[in-house]
Coordinates of C-alpha atoms in Angstrom, one line a residue:
M1 CA -10.8 1.4 -6.4
S2 CA -10.3 -0.4 -3.0
D3 CA -11.3 -3.7 -4.3
L4 CA -8.8 -3.5 -7.3
R5 CA -6.0 -2.2 -4.8
G6 CA -6.8 -5.4 -2.5
Q7 CA -6.5 -7.6 -5.5
Y8 CA -3.3 -6.0 -6.4
E9 CA -1.8 -6.3 -3.1
S10 CA -2.9 -9.9 -2.8
A11 CA -1.2 -10.7 -5.9
V12 CA 2.1 -9.0 -5.0
A13 CA 1.8 -10.9 -1.8
A14 CA 1.4 -14.3 -3.5
L15 CA 4.6 -13.1 -5.6
G16 CA 6.3 -12.5 -2.3
E17 CA 5.2 -16.0 -1.2
Q18 CA 6.8 -17.4 -4.6
V19 CA 10.1 -15.7 -3.8
A20 CA 10.3 -16.7 -0.5
G21 CA 10.0 -20.5 -1.5
M22 CA 12.3 -20.1 -4.4
L23 CA 14.9 -18.9 -2.0
A24 CA 14.4 -21.3 0.4
S25 CA 14.8 -24.2 -2.1
G26 CA 18.3 -22.7 -3.1
A27 CA 17.4 -20.8 -6.2
A28 CA 20.1 -18.3 -7.0
E29 CA 19.3 -14.9 -5.3
E30 CA 20.4 -12.9 -8.6
Q31 CA 18.1 -14.9 -10.7
V32 CA 15.3 -14.9 -8.5
A33 CA 15.6 -11.1 -7.9
R34 CA 15.4 -10.7 -11.8
W35 CA 12.6 -12.9 -12.1
A36 CA 10.7 -11.2 -9.3
V37 CA 11.1 -7.7 -10.7
A38 CA 9.9 -8.6 -14.1
Q39 CA 7.0 -10.4 -12.4
R40 CA 6.2 -7.4 -10.3
N41 CA 6.4 -5.1 -13.4
Q42 CA 3.8 -7.5 -15.3
L43 CA 1.6 -7.2 -12.3
K44 CA 1.6 -3.4 -12.3
Q45 CA 0.8 -3.3 -15.9
V46 CA -2.1 -5.6 -15.7
Y47 CA -3.4 -3.6 -12.6
R48 CA -2.9 -0.2 -14.2
G49 CA -4.6 -1.4 -17.1
L50 CA -7.9 -1.7 -14.7
T51 CA -7.3 1.4 -13.1
P52 CA -9.3 4.5 -13.5
P53 CA -7.8 7.2 -15.6
D54 CA -7.5 9.9 -12.7
V55 CA -5.9 7.5 -10.3
L56 CA -3.6 6.0 -13.1
A57 CA -2.6 9.7 -13.8
L58 CA -1.5 9.9 -9.9
I59 CA 0.3 6.7 -10.1
E60 CA 2.2 7.3 -13.5
A61 CA 3.1 10.8 -12.3
R62 CA 4.6 9.6 -8.9
T63 CA 6.4 6.9 -10.5
L64 CA 8.1 9.1 -13.2
A65 CA 9.0 11.8 -10.6
Q66 CA 10.5 8.8 -8.4
Y67 CA 12.1 6.6 -11.0
G68 CA 12.3 8.4 -14.1
N69 CA 9.7 6.0 -16.1
L70 CA 6.4 4.7 -15.9
V71 CA 7.0 1.2 -14.5
G72 CA 9.0 1.6 -11.5
P73 CA 12.5 1.0 -10.5
S74 CA 14.8 -1.6 -12.5
V75 CA 16.9 -4.1 -11.2
A76 CA 20.1 -1.8 -11.8
Q77 CA 18.2 1.2 -10.0
L78 CA 17.5 -1.2 -7.1
R79 CA 21.1 -2.5 -6.9
A80 CA 22.6 0.9 -7.4
G81 CA 20.6 2.1 -4.5
G82 CA 22.4 -0.4 -2.2
K83 CA 20.0 -3.4 -2.2
S84 CA 21.2 -7.0 -2.1
W85 CA 19.9 -9.5 -4.6
A86 CA 17.9 -11.0 -1.7
A87 CA 16.3 -7.5 -0.7
V88 CA 15.6 -6.9 -4.6
A89 CA 13.9 -10.2 -4.8
A90 CA 12.0 -9.5 -1.4
S91 CA 10.8 -6.0 -2.3
A92 CA 9.0 -7.2 -5.4
G93 CA 6.7 -9.0 -3.0
R94 CA 5.5 -5.8 -1.0
A95 CA 3.1 -3.5 -2.6
G96 CA 4.0 0.4 -2.6
S97 CA 1.8 2.8 -0.9
P98 CA -1.5 3.7 -2.6
P99 CA -1.6 6.9 -4.6
Q100 CA -3.8 8.8 -2.2
A101 CA -1.3 8.0 0.6
Q102 CA 1.2 10.3 -1.1
P103 CA 1.6 14.1 -0.3
A104 CA 0.1 16.0 -3.1
A105 CA 3.3 18.0 -3.5
K106 CA 5.1 15.3 -4.8
L107 CA 2.6 14.8 -7.6
T108 CA 3.0 18.3 -9.0
P109 CA 5.5 19.4 -11.6
D110 CA 7.0 22.2 -9.4
A111 CA 7.5 19.9 -6.4

């Protein structure tokens, strides 16, 4: 799993570099943010498709509990949380913590 996680983190970091380049070249922050979130969601789906079922179950449970869906935060959720367009774009280039780094209590239905 660690090799897969490393590949995912590298892909997300590369996305972050693309975002930084787009913003530096003067692209509109909203356009970059929307594109970056869509790209990140595609990466999630690709790598989740390669993830062992037991680990995938942890990821999906955590994501569902935190965001109310299996993909993760939408642009609207991120904006409603107070993030600027630039912050939304930048956050797409940072991988979240691996599932084993999360407290087990967050993954139980009673938590």
